[in-house]
Coordinates of C-alpha atoms and ligand atoms in Angstrom, one line a residue:
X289 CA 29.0 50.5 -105.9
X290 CA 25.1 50.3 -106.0
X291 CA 23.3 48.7 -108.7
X292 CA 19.6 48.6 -109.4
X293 CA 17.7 45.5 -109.3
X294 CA 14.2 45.4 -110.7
X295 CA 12.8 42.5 -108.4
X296 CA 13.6 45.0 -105.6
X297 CA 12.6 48.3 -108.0
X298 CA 9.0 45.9 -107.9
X299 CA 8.4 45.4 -104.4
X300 CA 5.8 47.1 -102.6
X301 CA 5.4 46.7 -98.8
X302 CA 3.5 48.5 -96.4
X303 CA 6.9 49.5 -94.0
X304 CA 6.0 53.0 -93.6
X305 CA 7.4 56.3 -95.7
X306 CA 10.2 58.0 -93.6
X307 CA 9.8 62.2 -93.7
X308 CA 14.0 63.5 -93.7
X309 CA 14.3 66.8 -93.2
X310 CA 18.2 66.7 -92.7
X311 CA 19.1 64.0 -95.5
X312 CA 20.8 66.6 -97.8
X313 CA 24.2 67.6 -96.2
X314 CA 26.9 69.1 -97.7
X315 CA 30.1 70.0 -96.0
X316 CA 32.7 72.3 -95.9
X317 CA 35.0 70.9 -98.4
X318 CA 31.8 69.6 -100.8
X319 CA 30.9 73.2 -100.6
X320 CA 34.5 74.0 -102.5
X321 CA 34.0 71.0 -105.2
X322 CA 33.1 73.4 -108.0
X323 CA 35.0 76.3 -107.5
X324 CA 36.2 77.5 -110.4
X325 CA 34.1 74.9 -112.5
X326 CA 31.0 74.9 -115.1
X327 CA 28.6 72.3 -115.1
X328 CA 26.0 71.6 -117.8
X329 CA 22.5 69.6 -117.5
X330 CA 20.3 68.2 -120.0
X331 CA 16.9 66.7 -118.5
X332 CA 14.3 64.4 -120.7
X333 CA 11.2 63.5 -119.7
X334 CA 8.3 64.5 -117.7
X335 CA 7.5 67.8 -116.3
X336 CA 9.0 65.9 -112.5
X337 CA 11.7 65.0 -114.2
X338 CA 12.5 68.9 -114.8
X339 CA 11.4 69.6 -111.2
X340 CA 14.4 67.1 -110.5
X341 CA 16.7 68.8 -112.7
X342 CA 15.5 72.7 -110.6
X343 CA 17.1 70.2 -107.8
X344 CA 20.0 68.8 -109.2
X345 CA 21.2 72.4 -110.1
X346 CA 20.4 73.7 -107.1
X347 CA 22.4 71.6 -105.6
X348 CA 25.6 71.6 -107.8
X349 CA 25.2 75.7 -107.0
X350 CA 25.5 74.9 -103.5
X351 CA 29.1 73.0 -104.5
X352 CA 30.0 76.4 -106.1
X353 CA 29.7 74.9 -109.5
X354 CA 28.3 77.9 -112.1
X355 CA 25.8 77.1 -115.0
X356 CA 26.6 76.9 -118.4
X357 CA 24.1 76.4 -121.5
X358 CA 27.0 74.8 -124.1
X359 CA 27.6 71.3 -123.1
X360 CA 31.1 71.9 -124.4
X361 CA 31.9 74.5 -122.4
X362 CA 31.5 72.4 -119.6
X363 CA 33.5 70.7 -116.3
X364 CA 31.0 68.7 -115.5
X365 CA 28.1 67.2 -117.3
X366 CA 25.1 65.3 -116.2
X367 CA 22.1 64.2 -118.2
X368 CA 18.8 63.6 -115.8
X369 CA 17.3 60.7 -118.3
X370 CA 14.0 59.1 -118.9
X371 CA 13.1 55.8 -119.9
X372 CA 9.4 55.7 -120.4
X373 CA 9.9 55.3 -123.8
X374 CA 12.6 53.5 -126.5
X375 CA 13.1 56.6 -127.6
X376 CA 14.3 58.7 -124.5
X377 CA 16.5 56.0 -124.3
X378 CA 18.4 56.3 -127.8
X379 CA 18.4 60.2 -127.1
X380 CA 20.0 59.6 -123.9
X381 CA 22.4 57.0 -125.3
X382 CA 23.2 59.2 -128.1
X383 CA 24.2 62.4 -126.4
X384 CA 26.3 59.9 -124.3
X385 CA 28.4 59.4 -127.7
X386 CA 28.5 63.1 -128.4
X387 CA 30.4 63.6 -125.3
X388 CA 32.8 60.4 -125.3
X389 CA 34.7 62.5 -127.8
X390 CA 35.1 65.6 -125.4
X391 CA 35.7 63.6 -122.4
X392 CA 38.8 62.0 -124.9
X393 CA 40.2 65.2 -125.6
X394 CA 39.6 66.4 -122.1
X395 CA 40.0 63.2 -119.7
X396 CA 39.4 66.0 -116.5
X397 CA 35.4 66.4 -117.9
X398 CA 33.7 64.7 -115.5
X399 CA 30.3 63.1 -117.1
X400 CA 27.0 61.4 -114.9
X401 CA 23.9 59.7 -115.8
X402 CA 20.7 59.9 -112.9
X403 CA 17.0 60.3 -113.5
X404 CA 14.7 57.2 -114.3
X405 CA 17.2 55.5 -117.2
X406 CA 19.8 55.0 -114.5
X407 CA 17.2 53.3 -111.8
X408 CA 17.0 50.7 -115.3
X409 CA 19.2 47.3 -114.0
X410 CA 19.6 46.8 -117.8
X411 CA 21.0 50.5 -118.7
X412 CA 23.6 49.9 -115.9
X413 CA 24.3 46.5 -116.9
X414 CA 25.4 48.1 -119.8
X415 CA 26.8 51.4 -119.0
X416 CA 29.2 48.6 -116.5
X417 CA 30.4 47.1 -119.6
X418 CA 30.4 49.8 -122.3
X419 CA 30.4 53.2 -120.8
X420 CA 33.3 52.5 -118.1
X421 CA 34.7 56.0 -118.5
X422 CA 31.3 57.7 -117.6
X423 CA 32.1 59.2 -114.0
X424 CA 28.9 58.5 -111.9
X425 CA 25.4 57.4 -111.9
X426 CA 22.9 57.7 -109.2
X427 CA 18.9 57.6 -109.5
X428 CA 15.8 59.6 -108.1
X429 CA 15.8 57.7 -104.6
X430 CA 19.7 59.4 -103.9
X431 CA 19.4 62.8 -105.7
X432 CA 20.5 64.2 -101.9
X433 CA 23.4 62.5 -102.2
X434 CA 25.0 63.8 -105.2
X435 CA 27.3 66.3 -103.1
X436 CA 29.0 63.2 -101.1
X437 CA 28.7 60.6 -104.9
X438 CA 30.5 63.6 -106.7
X439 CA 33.0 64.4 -104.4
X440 CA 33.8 60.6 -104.2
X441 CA 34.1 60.5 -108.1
X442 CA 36.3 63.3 -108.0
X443 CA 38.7 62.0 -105.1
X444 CA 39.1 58.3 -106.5
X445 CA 38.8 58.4 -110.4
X446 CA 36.7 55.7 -110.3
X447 CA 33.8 55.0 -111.9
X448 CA 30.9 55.6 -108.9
X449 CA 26.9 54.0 -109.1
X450 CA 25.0 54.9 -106.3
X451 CA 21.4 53.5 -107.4
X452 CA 19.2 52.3 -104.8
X453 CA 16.3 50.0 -105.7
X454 CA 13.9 50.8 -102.8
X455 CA 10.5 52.0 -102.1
X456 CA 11.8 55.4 -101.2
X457 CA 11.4 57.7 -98.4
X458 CA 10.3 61.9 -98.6
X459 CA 13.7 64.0 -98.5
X460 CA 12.3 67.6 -97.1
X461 CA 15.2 69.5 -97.5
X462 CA 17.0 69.3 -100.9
X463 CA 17.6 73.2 -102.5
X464 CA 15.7 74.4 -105.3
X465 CA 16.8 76.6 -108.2
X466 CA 13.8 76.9 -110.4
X467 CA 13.7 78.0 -114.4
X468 CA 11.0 80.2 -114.2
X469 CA 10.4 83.4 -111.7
X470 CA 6.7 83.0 -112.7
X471 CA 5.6 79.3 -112.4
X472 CA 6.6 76.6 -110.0
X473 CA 6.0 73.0 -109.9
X474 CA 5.4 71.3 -106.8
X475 CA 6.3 68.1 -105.8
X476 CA 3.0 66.2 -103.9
X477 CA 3.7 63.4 -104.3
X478 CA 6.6 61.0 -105.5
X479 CA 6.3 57.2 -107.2
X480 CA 3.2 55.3 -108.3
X481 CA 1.3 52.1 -107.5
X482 CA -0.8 51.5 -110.3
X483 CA 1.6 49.1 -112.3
X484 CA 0.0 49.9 -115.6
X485 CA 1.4 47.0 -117.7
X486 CA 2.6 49.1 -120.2
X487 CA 5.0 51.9 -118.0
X488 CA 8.0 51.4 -115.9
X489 CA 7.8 54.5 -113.7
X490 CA 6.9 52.5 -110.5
X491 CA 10.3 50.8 -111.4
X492 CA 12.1 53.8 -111.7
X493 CA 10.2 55.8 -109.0
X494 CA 9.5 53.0 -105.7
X495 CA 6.0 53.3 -104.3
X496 CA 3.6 55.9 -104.0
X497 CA 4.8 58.5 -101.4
X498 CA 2.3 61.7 -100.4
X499 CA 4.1 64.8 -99.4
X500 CA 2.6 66.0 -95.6
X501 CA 0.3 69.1 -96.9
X502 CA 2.3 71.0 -94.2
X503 CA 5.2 70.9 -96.6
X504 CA 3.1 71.7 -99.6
X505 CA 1.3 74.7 -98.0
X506 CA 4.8 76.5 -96.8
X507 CA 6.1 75.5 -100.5
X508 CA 3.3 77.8 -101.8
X509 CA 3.3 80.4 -99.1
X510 CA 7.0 80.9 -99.9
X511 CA 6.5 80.8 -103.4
X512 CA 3.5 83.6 -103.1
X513 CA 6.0 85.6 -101.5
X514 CA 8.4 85.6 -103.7
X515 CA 6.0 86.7 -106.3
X516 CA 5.1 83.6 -108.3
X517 CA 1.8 83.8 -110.0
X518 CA 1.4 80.0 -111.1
X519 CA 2.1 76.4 -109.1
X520 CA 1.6 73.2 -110.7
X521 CA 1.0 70.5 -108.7
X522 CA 3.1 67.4 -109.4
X523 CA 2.5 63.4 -109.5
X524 CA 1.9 60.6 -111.7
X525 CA -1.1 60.3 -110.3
X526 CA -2.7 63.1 -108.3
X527 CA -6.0 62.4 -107.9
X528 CA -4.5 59.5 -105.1
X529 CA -3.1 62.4 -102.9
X530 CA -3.2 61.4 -99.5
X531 CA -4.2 57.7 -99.9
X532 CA -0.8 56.5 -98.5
X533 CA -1.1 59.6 -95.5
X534 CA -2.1 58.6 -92.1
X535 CA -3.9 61.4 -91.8
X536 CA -7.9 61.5 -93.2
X537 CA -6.7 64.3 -96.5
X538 CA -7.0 63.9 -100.2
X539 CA -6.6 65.4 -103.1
X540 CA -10.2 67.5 -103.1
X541 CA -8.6 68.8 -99.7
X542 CA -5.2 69.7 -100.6
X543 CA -6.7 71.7 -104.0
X544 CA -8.6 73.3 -101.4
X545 CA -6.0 74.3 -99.3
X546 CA -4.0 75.4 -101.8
X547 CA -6.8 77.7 -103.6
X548 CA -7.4 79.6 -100.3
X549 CA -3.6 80.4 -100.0
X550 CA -4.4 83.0 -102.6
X551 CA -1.8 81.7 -105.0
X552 CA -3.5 83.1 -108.5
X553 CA -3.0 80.2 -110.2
X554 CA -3.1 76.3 -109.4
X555 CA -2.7 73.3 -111.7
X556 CA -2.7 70.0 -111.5
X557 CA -0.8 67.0 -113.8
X558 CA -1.4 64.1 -113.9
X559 CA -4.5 63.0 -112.9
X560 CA -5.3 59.3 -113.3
X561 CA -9.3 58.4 -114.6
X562 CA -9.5 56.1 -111.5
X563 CA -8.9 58.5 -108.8
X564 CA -11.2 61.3 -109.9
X565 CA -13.7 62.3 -107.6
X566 CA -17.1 64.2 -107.6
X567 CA -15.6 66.7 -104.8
X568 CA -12.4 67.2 -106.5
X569 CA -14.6 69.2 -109.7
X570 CA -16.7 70.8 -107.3
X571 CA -13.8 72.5 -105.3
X572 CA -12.2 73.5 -109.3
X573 CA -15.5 74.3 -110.0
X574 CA -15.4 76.7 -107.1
X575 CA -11.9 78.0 -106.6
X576 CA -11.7 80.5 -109.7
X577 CA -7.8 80.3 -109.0
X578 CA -7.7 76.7 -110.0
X579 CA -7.2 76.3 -113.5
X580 CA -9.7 75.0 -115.5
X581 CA -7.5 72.7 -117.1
X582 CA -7.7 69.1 -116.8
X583 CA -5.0 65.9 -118.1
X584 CA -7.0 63.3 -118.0
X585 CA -5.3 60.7 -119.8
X586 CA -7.0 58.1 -122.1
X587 CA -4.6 55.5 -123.2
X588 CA -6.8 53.6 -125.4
X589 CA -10.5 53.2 -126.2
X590 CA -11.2 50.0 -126.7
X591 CA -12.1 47.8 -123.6
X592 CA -10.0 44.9 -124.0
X593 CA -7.0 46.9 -124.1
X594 CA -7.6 49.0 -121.5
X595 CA -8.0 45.8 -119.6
X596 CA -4.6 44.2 -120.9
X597 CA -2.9 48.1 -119.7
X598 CA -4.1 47.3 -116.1
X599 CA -6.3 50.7 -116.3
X600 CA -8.9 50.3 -114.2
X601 CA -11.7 51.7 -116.2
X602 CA -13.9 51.1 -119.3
X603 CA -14.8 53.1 -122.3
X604 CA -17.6 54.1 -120.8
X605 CA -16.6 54.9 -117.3
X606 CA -14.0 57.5 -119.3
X607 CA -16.6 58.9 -121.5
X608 CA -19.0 59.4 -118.1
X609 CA -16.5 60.9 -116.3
X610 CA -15.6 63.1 -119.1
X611 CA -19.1 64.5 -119.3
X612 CA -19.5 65.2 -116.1
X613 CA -16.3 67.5 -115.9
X614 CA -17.8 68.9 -119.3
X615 CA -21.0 69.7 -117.4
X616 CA -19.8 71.1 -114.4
X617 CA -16.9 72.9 -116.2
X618 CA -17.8 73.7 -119.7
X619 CA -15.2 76.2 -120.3
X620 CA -12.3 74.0 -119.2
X621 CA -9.9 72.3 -121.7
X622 CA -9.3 68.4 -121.2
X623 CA -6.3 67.1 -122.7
X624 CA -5.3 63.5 -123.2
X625 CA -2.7 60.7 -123.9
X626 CA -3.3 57.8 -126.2
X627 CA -1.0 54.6 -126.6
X628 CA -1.3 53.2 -130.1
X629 CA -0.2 49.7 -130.8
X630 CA -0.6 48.3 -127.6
X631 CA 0.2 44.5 -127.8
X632 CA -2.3 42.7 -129.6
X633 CA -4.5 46.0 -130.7
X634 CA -6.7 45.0 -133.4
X635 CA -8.1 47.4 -135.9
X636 CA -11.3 47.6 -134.4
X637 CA -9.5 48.3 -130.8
X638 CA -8.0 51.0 -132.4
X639 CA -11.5 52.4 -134.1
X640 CA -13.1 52.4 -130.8
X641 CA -10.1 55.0 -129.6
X642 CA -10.5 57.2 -132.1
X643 CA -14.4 57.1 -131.2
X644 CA -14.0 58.3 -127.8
X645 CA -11.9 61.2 -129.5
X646 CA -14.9 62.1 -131.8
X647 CA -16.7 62.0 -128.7
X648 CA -14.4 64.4 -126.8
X649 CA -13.2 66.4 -129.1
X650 CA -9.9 66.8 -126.5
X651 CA -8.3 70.1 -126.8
X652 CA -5.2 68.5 -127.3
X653 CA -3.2 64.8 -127.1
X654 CA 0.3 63.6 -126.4
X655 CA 0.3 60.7 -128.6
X656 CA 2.4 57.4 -128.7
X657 CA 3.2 54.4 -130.4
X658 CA 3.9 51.3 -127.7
X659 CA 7.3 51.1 -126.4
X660 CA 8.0 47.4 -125.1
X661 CA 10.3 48.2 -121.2
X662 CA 12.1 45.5 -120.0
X663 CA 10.4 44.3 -116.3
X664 CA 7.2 45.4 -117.6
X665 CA 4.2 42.9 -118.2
X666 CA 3.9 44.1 -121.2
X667 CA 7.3 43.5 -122.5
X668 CA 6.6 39.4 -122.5
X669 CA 2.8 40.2 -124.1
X670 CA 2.9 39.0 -128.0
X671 CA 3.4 42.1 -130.3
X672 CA 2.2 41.1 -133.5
X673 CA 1.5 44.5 -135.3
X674 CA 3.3 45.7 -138.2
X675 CA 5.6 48.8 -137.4
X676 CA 3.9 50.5 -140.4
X677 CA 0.6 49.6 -139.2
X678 CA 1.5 51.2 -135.8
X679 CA 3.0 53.9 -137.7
X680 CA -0.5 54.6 -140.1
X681 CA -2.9 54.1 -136.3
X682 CA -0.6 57.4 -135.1
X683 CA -0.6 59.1 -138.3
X684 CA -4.5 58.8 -138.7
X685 CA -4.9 59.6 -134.7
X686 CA -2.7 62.5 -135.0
X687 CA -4.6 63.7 -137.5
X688 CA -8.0 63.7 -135.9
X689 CA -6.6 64.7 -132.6
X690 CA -5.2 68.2 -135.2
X691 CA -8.4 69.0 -136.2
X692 CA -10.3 68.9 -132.6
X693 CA -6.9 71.0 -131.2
X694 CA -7.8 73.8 -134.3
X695 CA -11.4 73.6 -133.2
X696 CA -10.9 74.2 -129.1
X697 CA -8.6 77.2 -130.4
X698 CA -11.5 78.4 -132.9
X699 CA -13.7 78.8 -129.8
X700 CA -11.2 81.4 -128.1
X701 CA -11.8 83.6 -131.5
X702 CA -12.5 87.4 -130.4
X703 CA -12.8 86.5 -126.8
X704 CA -10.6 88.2 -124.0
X705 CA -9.0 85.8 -121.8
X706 CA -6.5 86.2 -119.1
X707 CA -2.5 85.0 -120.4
X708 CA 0.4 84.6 -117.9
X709 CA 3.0 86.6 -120.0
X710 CA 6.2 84.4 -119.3
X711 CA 8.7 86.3 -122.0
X712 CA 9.4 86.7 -125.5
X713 CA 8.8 84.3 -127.6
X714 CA 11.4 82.3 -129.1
X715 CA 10.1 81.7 -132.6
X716 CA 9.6 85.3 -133.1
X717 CA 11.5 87.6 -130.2
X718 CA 9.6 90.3 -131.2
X719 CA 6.8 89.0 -129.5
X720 CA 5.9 87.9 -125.7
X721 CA 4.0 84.7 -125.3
X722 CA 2.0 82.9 -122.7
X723 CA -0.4 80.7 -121.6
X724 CA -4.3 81.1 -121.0
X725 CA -5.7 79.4 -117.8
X726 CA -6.6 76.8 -119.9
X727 CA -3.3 76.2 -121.1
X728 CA -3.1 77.3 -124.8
X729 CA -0.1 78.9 -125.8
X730 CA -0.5 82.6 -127.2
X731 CA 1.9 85.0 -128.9
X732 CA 1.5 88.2 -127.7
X733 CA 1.8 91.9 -129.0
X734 CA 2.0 94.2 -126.0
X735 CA 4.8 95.7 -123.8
X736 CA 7.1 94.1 -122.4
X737 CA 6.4 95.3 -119.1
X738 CA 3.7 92.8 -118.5
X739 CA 6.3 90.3 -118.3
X740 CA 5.7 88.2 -115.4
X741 CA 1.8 89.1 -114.9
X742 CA -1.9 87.5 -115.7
X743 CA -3.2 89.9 -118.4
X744 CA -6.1 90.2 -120.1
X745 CA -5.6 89.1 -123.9
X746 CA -8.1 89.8 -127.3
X747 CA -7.6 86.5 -129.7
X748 CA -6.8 87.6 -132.9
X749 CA -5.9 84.7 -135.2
X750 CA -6.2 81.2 -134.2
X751 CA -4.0 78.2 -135.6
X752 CA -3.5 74.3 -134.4
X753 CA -0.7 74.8 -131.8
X754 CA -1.3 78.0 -130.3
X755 CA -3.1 81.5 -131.2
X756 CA -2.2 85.3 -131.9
X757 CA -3.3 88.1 -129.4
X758 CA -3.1 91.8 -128.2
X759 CA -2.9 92.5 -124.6
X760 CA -5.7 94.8 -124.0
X761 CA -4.8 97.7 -121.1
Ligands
LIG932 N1 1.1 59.0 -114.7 C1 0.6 59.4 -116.0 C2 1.5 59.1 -117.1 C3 2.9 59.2 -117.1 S1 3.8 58.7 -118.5 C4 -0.7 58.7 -116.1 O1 -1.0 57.6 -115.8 O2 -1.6 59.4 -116.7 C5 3.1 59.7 -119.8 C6 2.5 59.0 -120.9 O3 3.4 58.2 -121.6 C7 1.4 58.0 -120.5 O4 0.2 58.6 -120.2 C8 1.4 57.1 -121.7 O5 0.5 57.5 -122.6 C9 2.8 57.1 -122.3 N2 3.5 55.9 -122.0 C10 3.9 55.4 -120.9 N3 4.5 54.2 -121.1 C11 4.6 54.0 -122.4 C12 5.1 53.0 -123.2 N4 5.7 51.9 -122.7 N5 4.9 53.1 -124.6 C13 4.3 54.2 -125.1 N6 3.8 55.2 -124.4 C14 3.9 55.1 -123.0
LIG933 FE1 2.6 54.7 -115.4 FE2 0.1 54.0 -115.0 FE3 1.6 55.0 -113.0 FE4 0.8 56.6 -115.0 S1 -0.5 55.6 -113.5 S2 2.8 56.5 -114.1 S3 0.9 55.2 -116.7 S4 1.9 53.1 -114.0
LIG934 FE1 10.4 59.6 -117.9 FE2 10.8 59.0 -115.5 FE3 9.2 61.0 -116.1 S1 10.5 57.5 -117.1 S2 8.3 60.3 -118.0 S3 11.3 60.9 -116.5 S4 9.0 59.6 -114.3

């Protein structure tokens, strides 16, 4: 048994990142685990998260396990967790109680926990004392390891945790079966080193680790061939690319690189205010298969705050910034997120937020209200705000942030833009939907036959969320 340990989850030396390109194993008897055996995953979180989930099932394929969408259905079930908020939590810890009752009426169902919630010390704390008949755990650092953690599981009927609370090294060679046969994310980079007071990723991922670019290139060059039109670019903080390489290579390089591999189209999430650099809008500005499409994440407005979140800019730096991806990219969409309730937020920090969204009219905005992590520095800070103040700051927020999303989507009105047709649309399956470079969602009317292709779209009708076209042929 491993357990976490969050003074170890914080440590950040400068012992160098280790490249393993034969980590994943699996032998001959792990290849026959699942024979004969379903096995169901839900994942939570972030978009990396997901990317983790592509792995996990690739890798219970590889144990002849076969996928099943009904949970109950299932021999095995796994839920890939994430912690960044309270609430990912209670989701987590709920489904948990859903499947205590299966796992009583079928004691063979074997059920795991992995992804950020089980690299918490506190979550398996308490999964030790209350979840004893959960089967295994293991976290993001051991994801390679799940053929040898499984099998053991299976062989001893014991409970096994496998988390390791380290700064992480690069596994090369873990499988891949991803969702979509149109868009791929890329991995380029794991972890993060900017401690933002408020976030326990760098707990739950170990330190900032770039992916060599000779990995990423091949990533995309296979994925070209095999006929993908989009690649999304992943990291908590991707405008750092490279920083932690030996090599002389950033982000404005790699974007580069990645443009002239012809892929038709490249995104990018998330990318960190700090990080940004003058270079890195020129090369968007002149690679037209880079998306004009930009997260730029806000958090708060208000100067103090941003100060007490660790961020790293001002008001004013964001707003600067802001304009000058405005000016150099008019037509691209800028998205946001926004913490409301930080610790100590008075009513004027909070006016000063929903100033710099006046200001930048953002296309859209993940909003939150503050969620207080244990190990975090802002867990200890004093939280004196009124849950139904918080809860009024999002309302009012949200409803600001509505009206700017209704406007970017007014401005697509009678234009033709290209849409990546991913499918049929699941509100209404008599329609295909996709997204525009600039990442709105559209329902389509058209064949189906465009299915898996950039196509040129007329907006018809416009709404808050997405918009209503025709493909024109
Ligand atoms: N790496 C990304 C963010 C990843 S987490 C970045 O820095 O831009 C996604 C979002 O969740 C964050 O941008 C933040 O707005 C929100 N978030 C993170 N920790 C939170 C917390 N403790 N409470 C509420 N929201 C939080
Ligand atoms: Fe969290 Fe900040 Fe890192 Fe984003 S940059 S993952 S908010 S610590
Ligand atoms: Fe959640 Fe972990 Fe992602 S905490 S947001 S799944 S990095």
């Amino acid at each position: 048994m491993i357990i976490p340990n969050l003074e170890k989850a914080r440590k950040r030396s400068k012992d160098p990142v280790l490249i393993k390109e034969h980590d994943y194993n699996v032998n001959s008897e792990e290849k026959r685990l699942g024979i004969g055996k379903k096995y169901f995953i839900k994942t939570y979180g972030c978009q990396m998260n997901e990317h983790d989930g592509e792995n996990i099932k690739a890798i219970l394929e590889d144990l002849s396990f076969e996928q099943t969408n009904q949970y109950t259905d299932a021999d095995l079930i796994l839920l890939n967790t994430c912690s960044i908020r309270e609430n990912a939590h209670n989701k987590a810890f709920g489904m948990l109680g859903r499947i205590k009752h299966l796992k009583q009426q079928n004691p063979g169902l074997i059920v795991g926990l992995c992804g950020c919630m089980a690299q918490e010390e506190i979550v398996v704390k308490e999964i030790l004392e209350k979840y004893k008949w959960l089967d295994l755990v293991f976290g993001t650092h051991n994801i390679h390891r799940l053929p040898q953690i499984l099998a053991e599981s299976m062989r001893s009927k014991h409970q096994e945790i496998e988390v390791m609370s380290v700064e992480g090294d690069i596994i090369e060679n873990i499988p891949v079966k991803r969702d979509s046969k149109y868009k791929a994310w890329i991995n380029i980079m794991y972890g993060c080193d900017k401690f933002c007071t408020y976030c326990i990723v760098p707990y739950t991922r170990g330190k900032q680790r770039s992916r060599h670019p000779k990995y990423i290139l091949e990533e995309v060059q296979d994925l070209i061939k095999d006929g993908y039109q989009e690649v999304t670019l992943l990291g908590q903080n991707v405008n750092a690319y490279g920083k932690d390489l030996s090599i002389s290579y950033g982000m404005e390089n790699l974007l580069e690189d990645v443009a002239k591999t012809g892929v038709k189209r490249i995104r990018f999430v998330t990318s960190h205010p700090w990080d940004f650099t003058d270079r890195m809008i020129e090369v968007i500005k002149e690679y037209k298969n880079i998306m004009p499409y930009i997260h730029l994440p806000l958090q708060s407005g208000s100067d103090r705050i941003l100060k007490l979140m660790g961020r790293r800019y001002t008001k004013e730096e964001y707003l600067t910034l802001f304009y000058k991806i405005k000016k150099a990219l008019p037509y691209s969409a800028i998205t946001t997120d926004i913490i409301v309730g930080f610790p100590g937020e008075t009513e004027e920090d909070f006016l000063e937020t929903l100033d710099v969204v006046k200001k930048c009219k953002f296309d859209s905005a993940f909003t939150f209200i503050f969620s207080k992590r244990v190990g975090t520095p802002a867990y200890k800070m004093k939280d004196i705000i009124s849950v139904e103040e918080k809860n009024q700051r999002l309302q009012k927020l949200n409803h600001l942030v509505n009206q700017y999303s209704r406007l970017a989507n007014e401005q697509y009105l009678g234009k033709t833009v290209p849409v990546l047709i991913e499918g049929y649309s699941e509100k209404n399956p008599t329609c295909l939907m996709g997204y525009t470079d600039t990442m709105k969602l559209v329902n389509v009317v058209g064949n189906a036959k465009y299915i898996g292709q950039i196509v040129n779209v007329k907006i018809e009708d416009v709404k808050t969320w997405s918009m209503d076209g025709k493909i024109i042929e």
